[in-house]
CSV table of C-alpha atoms and ligand atoms in Angstrom, one decimal:
chain,number,residue,atom,x,y,z
A,1,UNK,CA,-28.6,100.9,72.1
A,2,UNK,CA,-28.5,104.5,71.0
A,3,UNK,CA,-25.6,105.8,68.8
A,4,UNK,CA,-24.5,108.1,71.6
A,5,UNK,CA,-24.4,105.2,74.1
A,6,UNK,CA,-22.4,103.2,71.6
A,7,UNK,CA,-20.0,106.2,71.2
A,8,UNK,CA,-19.6,106.4,75.0
A,9,UNK,CA,-18.7,102.8,75.2
A,10,UNK,CA,-16.3,103.1,72.3
A,11,UNK,CA,-14.5,106.0,74.1
A,12,UNK,CA,-14.4,104.2,77.4
A,13,UNK,CA,-10.7,103.1,77.1
A,14,UNK,CA,-9.9,106.9,77.1
A,15,UNK,CA,-11.6,107.4,80.4
A,16,UNK,CA,-9.2,106.1,83.1
A,17,UNK,CA,-10.6,104.3,86.1
A,18,UNK,CA,-9.7,105.2,89.7
A,19,UNK,CA,-7.5,102.1,89.7
A,20,UNK,CA,-5.6,103.3,86.6
A,21,UNK,CA,-5.1,106.7,88.2
A,22,UNK,CA,-3.7,105.0,91.3
A,23,UNK,CA,-1.3,103.0,89.3
A,24,UNK,CA,-0.2,106.2,87.4
A,25,UNK,CA,0.5,107.8,90.7
A,26,UNK,CA,2.5,104.9,92.1
A,27,UNK,CA,4.5,104.4,88.9
A,28,UNK,CA,5.3,108.1,88.6
A,29,UNK,CA,6.5,108.3,92.2
A,30,UNK,CA,8.7,105.3,91.6
A,31,UNK,CA,10.3,106.9,88.6
A,32,UNK,CA,10.9,110.2,90.5
A,33,UNK,CA,12.7,108.2,93.3
A,34,UNK,CA,14.8,106.5,90.7
A,35,UNK,CA,15.5,109.7,88.9
A,36,UNK,CA,16.9,111.3,92.1
A,37,UNK,CA,19.0,108.4,93.1
A,38,UNK,CA,22.7,108.3,92.0
A,39,UNK,CA,22.7,104.6,91.2
A,40,UNK,CA,19.2,104.3,89.8
A,41,UNK,CA,19.1,107.5,87.7
A,42,UNK,CA,20.2,105.6,84.6
A,43,UNK,CA,17.1,103.3,84.8
A,44,UNK,CA,14.6,106.2,85.3
A,45,UNK,CA,12.6,107.7,82.5
A,46,UNK,CA,12.0,110.9,84.4
A,47,UNK,CA,15.6,112.0,84.7
A,48,UNK,CA,15.1,114.7,87.3
A,49,UNK,CA,17.8,117.0,85.9
A,50,UNK,CA,19.6,119.3,88.4
A,51,UNK,CA,19.0,122.9,87.2
A,52,UNK,CA,21.5,124.6,89.6
A,53,UNK,CA,18.9,127.2,90.4
A,54,UNK,CA,19.2,127.4,94.2
A,55,UNK,CA,18.3,131.0,94.9
A,56,UNK,CA,14.9,132.3,94.6
A,57,UNK,CA,13.7,135.8,93.8
A,58,UNK,CA,13.4,138.3,96.7
A,59,UNK,CA,11.1,140.5,94.7
A,60,UNK,CA,13.4,143.5,94.9
A,61,UNK,CA,15.6,142.6,91.9
A,62,UNK,CA,16.3,145.4,89.5
A,63,UNK,CA,18.1,146.0,86.2
A,64,UNK,CA,17.9,145.2,82.5
A,65,UNK,CA,18.4,141.7,81.2
A,66,UNK,CA,18.2,140.0,77.8
A,67,UNK,CA,16.3,136.7,77.4
A,68,UNK,CA,16.1,134.2,74.6
A,69,UNK,CA,13.2,131.7,74.5
A,70,UNK,CA,13.6,128.7,72.3
A,71,UNK,CA,11.3,125.7,72.7
A,72,UNK,CA,7.9,126.1,71.1
A,73,UNK,CA,6.7,126.9,67.7
A,74,UNK,CA,8.3,130.4,67.7
A,75,UNK,CA,11.5,131.9,68.9
A,76,UNK,CA,11.5,135.0,71.0
A,77,UNK,CA,14.0,137.6,72.1
A,78,UNK,CA,13.2,139.8,75.1
A,79,UNK,CA,14.4,142.8,77.0
A,80,UNK,CA,13.3,142.5,80.6
A,81,UNK,CA,13.5,145.4,83.0
A,82,UNK,CA,13.1,144.2,86.6
A,83,UNK,CA,11.8,147.1,88.6
A,84,UNK,CA,12.0,146.0,92.2
A,85,UNK,CA,8.8,145.6,94.2
A,86,UNK,CA,7.9,142.3,92.4
A,87,UNK,CA,7.4,144.1,89.1
A,88,UNK,CA,8.9,143.7,85.7
A,89,UNK,CA,8.5,145.3,82.2
A,90,UNK,CA,9.0,143.3,79.0
A,91,UNK,CA,9.7,144.1,75.4
A,92,UNK,CA,9.5,141.0,73.2
A,93,UNK,CA,9.9,140.2,69.6
A,94,UNK,CA,8.7,137.0,68.0
A,95,UNK,CA,10.7,135.4,65.1
A,96,UNK,CA,9.3,132.5,63.0
A,97,UNK,CA,11.1,129.2,62.9
A,98,UNK,CA,11.1,127.5,59.5
A,99,UNK,CA,12.1,123.9,58.7
A,100,UNK,CA,15.6,125.1,58.0
A,101,UNK,CA,16.0,126.0,61.7
A,102,UNK,CA,13.9,123.1,63.1
A,103,UNK,CA,15.5,120.3,61.1
A,104,UNK,CA,18.7,121.8,59.7
A,105,UNK,CA,22.2,121.8,61.4
A,106,UNK,CA,22.9,123.2,64.8
A,107,UNK,CA,25.1,125.9,63.3
A,108,UNK,CA,22.2,127.0,61.1
A,109,UNK,CA,19.9,127.2,64.2
A,110,UNK,CA,22.3,129.1,66.5
A,111,UNK,CA,23.4,131.5,63.7
A,112,UNK,CA,19.8,132.3,63.2
A,113,UNK,CA,19.3,132.9,66.9
A,114,UNK,CA,22.4,135.2,67.0
A,115,UNK,CA,21.1,137.1,63.9
A,116,UNK,CA,17.7,137.7,65.6
A,117,UNK,CA,19.4,138.7,68.9
A,118,UNK,CA,21.6,141.2,67.0
A,119,UNK,CA,18.6,142.7,65.1
A,120,UNK,CA,16.7,143.0,68.4
A,121,UNK,CA,19.4,144.7,70.5
A,122,UNK,CA,20.0,147.2,67.6
A,123,UNK,CA,16.3,148.0,67.4
A,124,UNK,CA,16.1,148.5,71.2
A,125,UNK,CA,19.3,150.6,71.0
A,126,UNK,CA,21.1,148.6,73.7
A,127,UNK,CA,23.8,147.1,71.5
A,128,UNK,CA,26.5,149.2,73.3
A,129,UNK,CA,25.5,147.9,76.8
A,130,UNK,CA,27.2,145.0,78.4
A,131,UNK,CA,24.2,142.9,79.4
A,132,UNK,CA,23.6,139.6,81.1
A,133,UNK,CA,21.4,137.1,79.2
A,134,UNK,CA,19.3,134.2,80.4
A,135,UNK,CA,18.6,131.5,77.8
A,136,UNK,CA,15.4,129.6,78.1
A,137,UNK,CA,16.1,126.4,76.2
A,138,UNK,CA,13.2,124.0,76.7
A,139,UNK,CA,14.6,120.6,75.8
A,140,UNK,CA,16.1,117.9,78.0
A,141,UNK,CA,19.7,118.8,79.0
A,142,UNK,CA,22.2,117.6,81.5
A,143,UNK,CA,23.5,120.6,83.4
A,144,UNK,CA,26.8,120.7,85.2
A,145,UNK,CA,26.3,124.3,86.2
A,146,UNK,CA,23.9,127.2,85.6
A,147,UNK,CA,25.5,128.1,82.2
A,148,UNK,CA,26.5,124.6,81.0
A,149,UNK,CA,23.9,122.4,79.5
A,150,UNK,CA,24.5,119.4,77.3
A,151,UNK,CA,21.6,118.5,75.0
A,152,UNK,CA,20.2,115.0,75.6
A,153,UNK,CA,17.6,114.9,72.8
A,154,UNK,CA,15.3,117.1,70.8
A,155,UNK,CA,11.6,116.9,71.3
A,156,UNK,CA,8.4,118.7,69.9
A,157,UNK,CA,9.3,118.7,66.2
A,158,UNK,CA,12.9,119.9,66.5
A,159,UNK,CA,15.7,117.7,65.2
A,160,UNK,CA,18.9,119.6,64.3
A,161,UNK,CA,21.9,117.6,63.4
A,162,UNK,CA,25.3,117.9,65.2
A,163,UNK,CA,23.8,119.1,68.5
A,164,UNK,CA,23.0,116.1,70.7
A,165,UNK,CA,25.8,115.7,73.2
A,166,UNK,CA,27.0,119.3,72.7
A,167,UNK,CA,26.9,122.1,75.1
A,168,UNK,CA,24.1,124.5,73.9
A,169,UNK,CA,25.7,127.4,75.9
A,170,UNK,CA,29.0,127.0,74.0
A,171,UNK,CA,27.1,126.8,70.7
A,172,UNK,CA,25.1,130.0,71.5
A,173,UNK,CA,28.2,131.9,72.7
A,174,UNK,CA,30.2,131.0,69.6
A,175,UNK,CA,27.3,131.9,67.3
A,176,UNK,CA,27.0,135.3,69.0
A,177,UNK,CA,30.7,136.0,68.7
A,178,UNK,CA,30.8,134.7,65.1
A,179,UNK,CA,28.0,136.9,63.9
A,180,UNK,CA,27.9,140.0,66.1
A,181,UNK,CA,30.9,140.5,68.3
A,182,UNK,CA,28.4,141.8,70.9
A,183,UNK,CA,29.4,141.8,74.5
A,184,UNK,CA,26.7,139.6,76.0
A,185,UNK,CA,27.2,137.5,79.1
A,186,UNK,CA,25.2,134.3,78.9
A,187,UNK,CA,24.9,133.7,82.6
A,188,UNK,CA,22.2,131.0,82.7
A,189,UNK,CA,20.5,128.3,80.7
A,190,UNK,CA,17.1,127.2,82.0
A,191,UNK,CA,14.1,125.2,81.1
A,192,UNK,CA,10.7,126.9,80.5
A,193,UNK,CA,9.3,125.1,83.6
A,194,UNK,CA,12.1,126.6,85.7
A,195,UNK,CA,11.4,130.0,84.2
A,196,UNK,CA,7.7,129.6,85.0
A,197,UNK,CA,8.4,128.7,88.6
A,198,UNK,CA,10.8,131.6,89.1
A,199,UNK,CA,8.4,134.0,87.5
A,200,UNK,CA,5.6,133.0,89.8
A,201,UNK,CA,7.9,132.9,92.8
A,202,UNK,CA,8.8,136.5,92.0
A,203,UNK,CA,5.1,137.4,92.7
A,204,UNK,CA,4.5,134.8,95.4
A,205,UNK,CA,7.4,133.0,97.2
A,206,UNK,CA,5.1,130.0,97.9
A,207,UNK,CA,5.4,128.9,94.3
A,208,UNK,CA,7.5,125.7,94.4
A,209,UNK,CA,6.3,123.9,91.3
A,210,UNK,CA,6.4,125.0,87.6
A,211,UNK,CA,4.3,123.4,84.9
A,212,UNK,CA,4.1,123.8,81.1
A,213,UNK,CA,1.2,122.4,79.1
A,214,UNK,CA,1.8,123.8,75.7
A,215,UNK,CA,3.3,122.3,72.5
A,216,UNK,CA,5.3,120.1,74.9
A,217,UNK,CA,4.6,119.2,78.5
A,218,UNK,CA,6.9,119.1,81.6
A,219,UNK,CA,7.2,120.1,85.2
A,220,UNK,CA,9.9,121.1,87.8
A,221,UNK,CA,9.8,121.5,91.6
A,222,UNK,CA,11.9,122.6,94.5
A,223,UNK,CA,13.8,119.7,96.2
A,224,UNK,CA,15.8,119.6,99.4
A,225,UNK,CA,19.5,119.2,98.5
A,226,UNK,CA,19.9,116.2,100.9
A,227,UNK,CA,17.5,114.3,98.6
A,228,UNK,CA,19.7,115.0,95.5
A,229,UNK,CA,22.3,112.2,95.6
A,230,UNK,CA,23.8,113.4,92.3
A,231,UNK,CA,24.5,116.9,93.5
A,232,UNK,CA,28.1,117.7,94.2
A,233,UNK,CA,28.7,118.6,97.9
A,234,UNK,CA,30.0,122.0,97.0
A,235,UNK,CA,26.4,123.0,96.0
A,236,UNK,CA,25.0,121.7,99.3
A,237,UNK,CA,25.6,124.9,101.2
A,238,UNK,CA,22.2,126.1,99.9
A,239,UNK,CA,19.2,124.1,101.2
A,240,UNK,CA,17.2,123.7,98.0
A,241,UNK,CA,17.5,123.3,94.3
A,242,UNK,CA,15.0,123.2,91.4
A,243,UNK,CA,14.7,119.8,89.7
A,244,UNK,CA,13.6,119.7,86.1
A,245,UNK,CA,11.6,116.4,86.1
A,246,UNK,CA,11.4,116.1,82.3
A,247,UNK,CA,8.2,114.2,82.8
A,248,UNK,CA,7.4,114.2,79.1
A,249,UNK,CA,9.6,111.1,78.9
A,250,UNK,CA,7.6,109.3,81.6
A,251,UNK,CA,6.2,106.0,80.2
A,252,UNK,CA,9.3,105.0,78.2
A,253,UNK,CA,10.0,102.3,80.8
A,254,UNK,CA,6.4,101.0,80.7
A,255,UNK,CA,4.9,103.1,83.5
A,256,UNK,CA,2.0,104.2,81.3
A,257,UNK,CA,1.3,100.9,79.5
A,258,UNK,CA,-1.9,100.3,81.4
A,259,UNK,CA,-3.3,103.6,80.0
A,260,UNK,CA,-2.0,103.5,76.4
A,261,UNK,CA,-4.6,103.0,73.7
A,262,UNK,CA,-4.0,102.1,70.0
A,263,UNK,CA,-4.4,105.8,69.2
A,264,UNK,CA,-1.5,106.7,71.6
A,265,UNK,CA,0.6,104.0,70.0
A,266,UNK,CA,-0.1,105.3,66.5
A,267,UNK,CA,0.7,108.9,67.5
A,268,UNK,CA,4.0,107.7,68.9
A,269,UNK,CA,4.8,105.5,65.8
A,270,UNK,CA,4.2,108.4,63.4
A,271,UNK,CA,6.2,111.0,65.4
A,272,UNK,CA,9.7,112.3,64.7
A,273,UNK,CA,10.8,110.7,68.0
A,274,UNK,CA,9.1,107.3,68.2
A,275,UNK,CA,9.5,105.3,71.4
A,276,UNK,CA,10.3,108.5,73.5
A,277,UNK,CA,8.3,111.2,75.3
A,278,UNK,CA,5.3,108.9,75.8
A,279,UNK,CA,3.6,110.9,78.6
A,280,UNK,CA,4.0,114.1,76.5
A,281,UNK,CA,2.3,112.4,73.6
A,282,UNK,CA,-0.8,111.8,75.7
A,283,UNK,CA,-1.1,115.3,77.2
A,284,UNK,CA,0.6,118.0,75.1
A,285,UNK,CA,-0.6,120.4,72.5
A,286,UNK,CA,1.6,119.0,69.7
A,287,UNK,CA,-0.4,115.7,69.9
A,288,UNK,CA,-3.9,116.0,71.3
A,289,UNK,CA,-5.4,117.2,68.0
A,290,UNK,CA,-3.8,114.2,66.3
A,291,UNK,CA,-5.4,111.9,68.9
A,292,UNK,CA,-8.8,113.4,68.1
A,293,UNK,CA,-8.2,112.8,64.3
A,294,UNK,CA,-7.4,109.1,64.9
A,295,UNK,CA,-10.3,108.6,67.2
A,296,UNK,CA,-12.8,110.4,64.9
A,297,UNK,CA,-11.6,108.3,61.9
A,298,UNK,CA,-12.2,105.0,63.7
A,299,UNK,CA,-15.6,106.3,65.0
A,300,UNK,CA,-16.6,107.2,61.4
A,301,UNK,CA,-15.6,103.7,60.2
A,302,UNK,CA,-17.7,102.2,63.0
A,303,UNK,CA,-20.7,104.3,62.0
A,304,UNK,CA,-20.6,106.1,65.3
A,305,UNK,CA,-20.4,109.7,63.9
A,306,UNK,CA,-21.3,111.2,60.5
A,307,UNK,CA,-23.2,107.9,59.8
A,308,UNK,CA,-26.0,109.7,57.9
A,309,UNK,CA,-23.8,112.5,56.5
A,310,UNK,CA,-23.8,112.8,52.8
A,311,UNK,CA,-20.1,113.9,52.9
A,312,UNK,CA,-19.2,110.8,54.9
A,313,UNK,CA,-16.7,109.5,52.2
A,314,UNK,CA,-15.0,112.9,51.8
A,315,UNK,CA,-14.7,113.2,55.6
A,316,UNK,CA,-13.1,109.7,55.8
A,317,UNK,CA,-10.7,110.6,53.0
A,318,UNK,CA,-9.6,113.8,54.7
A,319,UNK,CA,-9.2,112.1,58.1
A,320,UNK,CA,-7.2,109.3,56.5
A,321,UNK,CA,-4.9,111.3,54.2
A,322,UNK,CA,-4.2,114.4,56.2
A,323,UNK,CA,-2.3,113.7,59.4
A,324,UNK,CA,-2.4,116.7,61.8
A,325,UNK,CA,-5.5,118.2,60.0
A,326,UNK,CA,-7.0,118.7,63.5
A,327,UNK,CA,-5.0,121.1,65.5
A,328,UNK,CA,-5.2,121.0,69.3
A,329,UNK,CA,-6.5,124.6,69.2
A,330,UNK,CA,-9.8,123.0,68.0
A,331,UNK,CA,-10.2,121.3,71.3
A,332,UNK,CA,-10.1,124.6,73.1
A,333,UNK,CA,-12.2,126.4,70.6
A,334,UNK,CA,-15.1,124.0,70.7
A,335,UNK,CA,-15.0,123.5,74.4
A,336,UNK,CA,-16.3,127.1,74.5
A,337,UNK,CA,-19.3,126.0,72.4
A,338,UNK,CA,-22.3,125.7,74.6
A,339,UNK,CA,-24.4,123.5,72.3
A,340,UNK,CA,-26.8,126.2,71.2
A,341,UNK,CA,-26.7,125.6,67.4
A,342,UNK,CA,-23.0,124.7,67.7
A,343,UNK,CA,-21.4,127.7,65.9
A,344,UNK,CA,-17.8,126.8,66.8
A,345,UNK,CA,-18.1,123.1,65.9
A,346,UNK,CA,-19.7,124.0,62.6
A,347,UNK,CA,-16.8,126.4,61.8
A,348,UNK,CA,-14.4,123.6,62.5
A,349,UNK,CA,-16.3,121.2,60.3
A,350,UNK,CA,-16.4,123.8,57.5
A,351,UNK,CA,-12.7,124.5,57.8
A,352,UNK,CA,-11.5,120.9,58.0
A,353,UNK,CA,-14.1,118.8,56.2
A,354,UNK,CA,-15.8,121.5,53.9
A,355,UNK,CA,-19.0,120.4,55.5
A,356,UNK,CA,-21.6,123.3,55.5
A,357,UNK,CA,-24.8,121.7,56.9
A,358,UNK,CA,-23.6,119.7,59.9
A,359,UNK,CA,-26.1,117.6,61.8
A,360,UNK,CA,-26.4,118.8,65.5
A,361,UNK,CA,-25.9,115.2,66.7
A,362,UNK,CA,-22.6,115.0,64.9
A,363,UNK,CA,-21.5,118.3,66.4
A,364,UNK,CA,-22.4,117.0,69.9
A,365,UNK,CA,-20.5,113.8,69.3
A,366,UNK,CA,-17.4,115.5,67.9
A,367,UNK,CA,-17.3,117.8,70.9
A,368,UNK,CA,-17.6,114.8,73.2
A,369,UNK,CA,-14.5,113.1,71.5
A,370,UNK,CA,-12.5,116.4,72.0
A,371,UNK,CA,-13.6,116.6,75.6
A,372,UNK,CA,-12.6,113.0,76.4
A,373,UNK,CA,-9.1,113.6,75.1
A,374,UNK,CA,-8.7,116.9,76.9
A,375,UNK,CA,-10.1,115.6,80.2
A,376,UNK,CA,-7.9,112.5,80.1
A,377,UNK,CA,-4.8,114.8,79.7
A,378,UNK,CA,-5.9,117.3,82.5
A,379,UNK,CA,-6.8,114.4,84.9
A,380,UNK,CA,-3.5,112.6,84.3
A,381,UNK,CA,-1.6,115.8,84.8
A,382,UNK,CA,-3.5,116.4,88.1
A,383,UNK,CA,-2.3,113.0,89.4
A,384,UNK,CA,1.4,113.6,88.6
A,385,UNK,CA,1.1,117.2,89.9
A,386,UNK,CA,-0.4,115.8,93.1
A,387,UNK,CA,2.7,113.5,93.4
A,388,UNK,CA,4.9,116.6,93.2
A,389,UNK,CA,2.9,118.6,95.7
A,390,UNK,CA,3.3,115.6,98.2
A,391,UNK,CA,7.0,115.3,97.3
A,392,UNK,CA,7.7,119.0,98.0
A,393,UNK,CA,6.1,118.3,101.4
A,394,UNK,CA,5.1,121.9,102.3
A,395,UNK,CA,1.8,122.6,103.9
A,396,UNK,CA,1.0,125.0,101.0
A,397,UNK,CA,2.3,124.8,97.4
A,398,UNK,CA,1.6,127.1,94.5
A,399,UNK,CA,1.9,125.5,91.1
A,400,UNK,CA,3.0,128.1,88.5
A,401,UNK,CA,1.6,127.2,85.1
A,402,UNK,CA,2.0,128.4,81.5
A,403,UNK,CA,1.4,127.0,78.0
A,404,UNK,CA,-1.2,127.4,75.3
A,405,UNK,CA,-3.3,124.3,76.3
A,406,UNK,CA,-3.7,125.4,79.9
A,407,UNK,CA,-4.3,129.0,78.9
A,408,UNK,CA,-6.8,128.5,76.1
A,409,UNK,CA,-8.8,125.4,77.1
A,410,UNK,CA,-11.6,126.7,79.3
A,411,UNK,CA,-11.9,123.4,81.3
A,412,UNK,CA,-8.3,122.3,81.6
A,413,UNK,CA,-7.7,123.9,85.0
A,414,UNK,CA,-10.8,122.2,86.3
A,415,UNK,CA,-9.8,118.8,84.9
A,416,UNK,CA,-6.4,119.1,86.6
A,417,UNK,CA,-8.0,120.1,89.9
A,418,UNK,CA,-10.4,117.2,89.9
A,419,UNK,CA,-7.6,114.7,90.3
A,420,UNK,CA,-5.2,117.0,92.2
A,421,UNK,CA,-7.9,117.2,94.9
A,422,UNK,CA,-8.0,113.5,95.2
A,423,UNK,CA,-4.2,112.9,95.2
A,424,UNK,CA,-2.8,115.7,97.3
A,425,UNK,CA,-2.4,114.5,100.9
A,426,UNK,CA,-5.1,115.7,103.3
A,427,UNK,CA,-2.7,117.9,105.4
A,428,UNK,CA,-1.5,119.8,102.3
A,429,UNK,CA,-3.0,122.6,100.4
A,430,UNK,CA,-2.3,123.8,96.9
A,431,UNK,CA,-3.2,126.5,94.4
A,432,UNK,CA,-2.6,127.1,90.7
A,433,UNK,CA,-1.2,130.4,89.5
A,434,UNK,CA,-1.0,131.5,85.8
A,435,UNK,CA,2.5,132.6,85.0
A,436,UNK,CA,3.2,135.9,83.4
A,437,UNK,CA,5.7,135.1,80.7
A,438,UNK,CA,7.9,132.6,82.6
A,439,UNK,CA,10.3,132.1,79.7
A,440,UNK,CA,11.2,135.8,79.5
A,441,UNK,CA,10.7,137.2,83.0
A,442,UNK,CA,11.9,133.9,84.6
A,443,UNK,CA,15.1,133.9,82.5
A,444,UNK,CA,15.8,137.5,83.5
A,445,UNK,CA,15.2,136.6,87.2
A,446,UNK,CA,17.6,133.7,87.0
A,447,UNK,CA,20.2,136.0,85.5
A,448,UNK,CA,19.5,138.6,88.2
A,449,UNK,CA,19.6,136.0,91.0
A,450,UNK,CA,22.9,134.6,89.6
A,451,UNK,CA,24.3,138.1,89.6
A,452,UNK,CA,23.2,138.7,93.2
A,453,UNK,CA,24.7,135.4,94.3
A,454,UNK,CA,28.0,136.3,92.5
A,455,UNK,CA,28.2,139.6,94.4
A,456,UNK,CA,27.4,137.9,97.7
A,457,UNK,CA,30.1,135.2,97.2
A,458,UNK,CA,32.6,137.9,96.1
A,459,UNK,CA,32.0,140.0,99.2
A,460,UNK,CA,32.1,136.9,101.4
A,461,UNK,CA,35.5,135.9,99.9
A,462,UNK,CA,36.8,139.5,100.3
A,463,UNK,CA,35.8,139.5,104.0
A,464,UNK,CA,37.4,136.1,104.6
A,465,UNK,CA,40.7,137.3,103.1
A,466,UNK,CA,41.0,140.6,105.0
B,1,BGC,C1,10.7,119.3,76.7
B,1,BGC,C2,10.8,120.1,78.1
B,1,BGC,C3,10.0,121.3,78.1
B,1,BGC,C4,8.6,120.9,77.6
B,1,BGC,C5,7.6,122.2,77.6
B,1,BGC,C6,9.3,119.1,76.4
B,1,BGC,O1,9.2,118.5,75.1
B,1,BGC,O2,11.4,118.1,76.8
B,1,BGC,O3,12.2,120.4,78.3
B,1,BGC,O4,10.0,121.9,79.3
B,1,BGC,O5,8.6,120.3,76.4
B,1,BGC,O6,8.1,123.1,76.7
């Protein structure tokens, strides 16, 4: 048997069968049903959080808004000008996050956010204006209203003390007052998926699903209020609400056991949050590079790659001793390599393994390993997206997407569509739309829509009382 055939067999457990995809679909749908139910929610891993976003952009929104975006490897502050006519202008500044913010106390983190915000509004010369702010906070939160969000858990490498169980809106507001005394109205806290959906809906109202495939992974969708048993009746005067599925947590109740490999189990065990966010660890940017490292290491040990390479021992050492030495960016970069002398794969080998004369066969095999990991992720996401398209139940759904993995990997969109096409019911159609800065523009839109709703309710009350 050739080495390549042996490698293919070795990777077979990472290539789900049709039957495994079917089970993924069924298990996921069951969790969504549980998540929505009042009595069953506690047993669901996909908690289906209510976002309280019930109004959608009309496209004619105007005004200046501030937005904060916390949830990935960097923190951003934005000034968003909605210009009517489905248009918006953004000025954004990126601030680095160090271990002190990621793993320190909540006060340290929120003081840092307030400091960056202060710096930004002064630079933009808007410190004198009384502005509404939308806070994109991309972690699981129980919301009891648009601006009240209790943190359930940290994900993606964040782990600040004294924060879980606290209202992040209160923490942000007190940090802003403590440090700056600025007059800022934090009117909404939202997840990045919601921001993405809103941002795409601003350009095309048919967008009813939001997806992020970046450092973390999650989706949201528009649900009918009558299907939301946990929603208080006072919110049922509007027909729909966005549900933040928090599907990164899917699998915590065993729904992915039939797909988990040893590599997935090791990635989970070595993570900051072992036992949680199982789906996320199979499909998101924070983990896919690490999966490739573990697979490559075992493949080297089984003489399936680098078998004749003179640096074999050095490569094994690096792969063993350096967790996270392969970034997920590598999967996207080398997917662009067409196999003509393998320039991208060779660059990666130089960078990571200090290998300067790579064998073309090893290049081809490494690319194959990366492809298998990316394809599994894209295909699985297509299945669960298909479930959401069917759940929304419209004849046409647009899925708004953002995140570095989706944006940078040349084949990811195709991998998702492969299974979406198989799982979306025949009488429904879908399309995928790349979001334009969901976390910034989406946050401003939620702030604008909240403001509009507030004015509408105020004038309705005034009319009722005259
Ligand atoms: C978080 C989600 C978020 C996703 C994408 C996950 O780790 O739990 O709230 O939407 O990452 O950023």
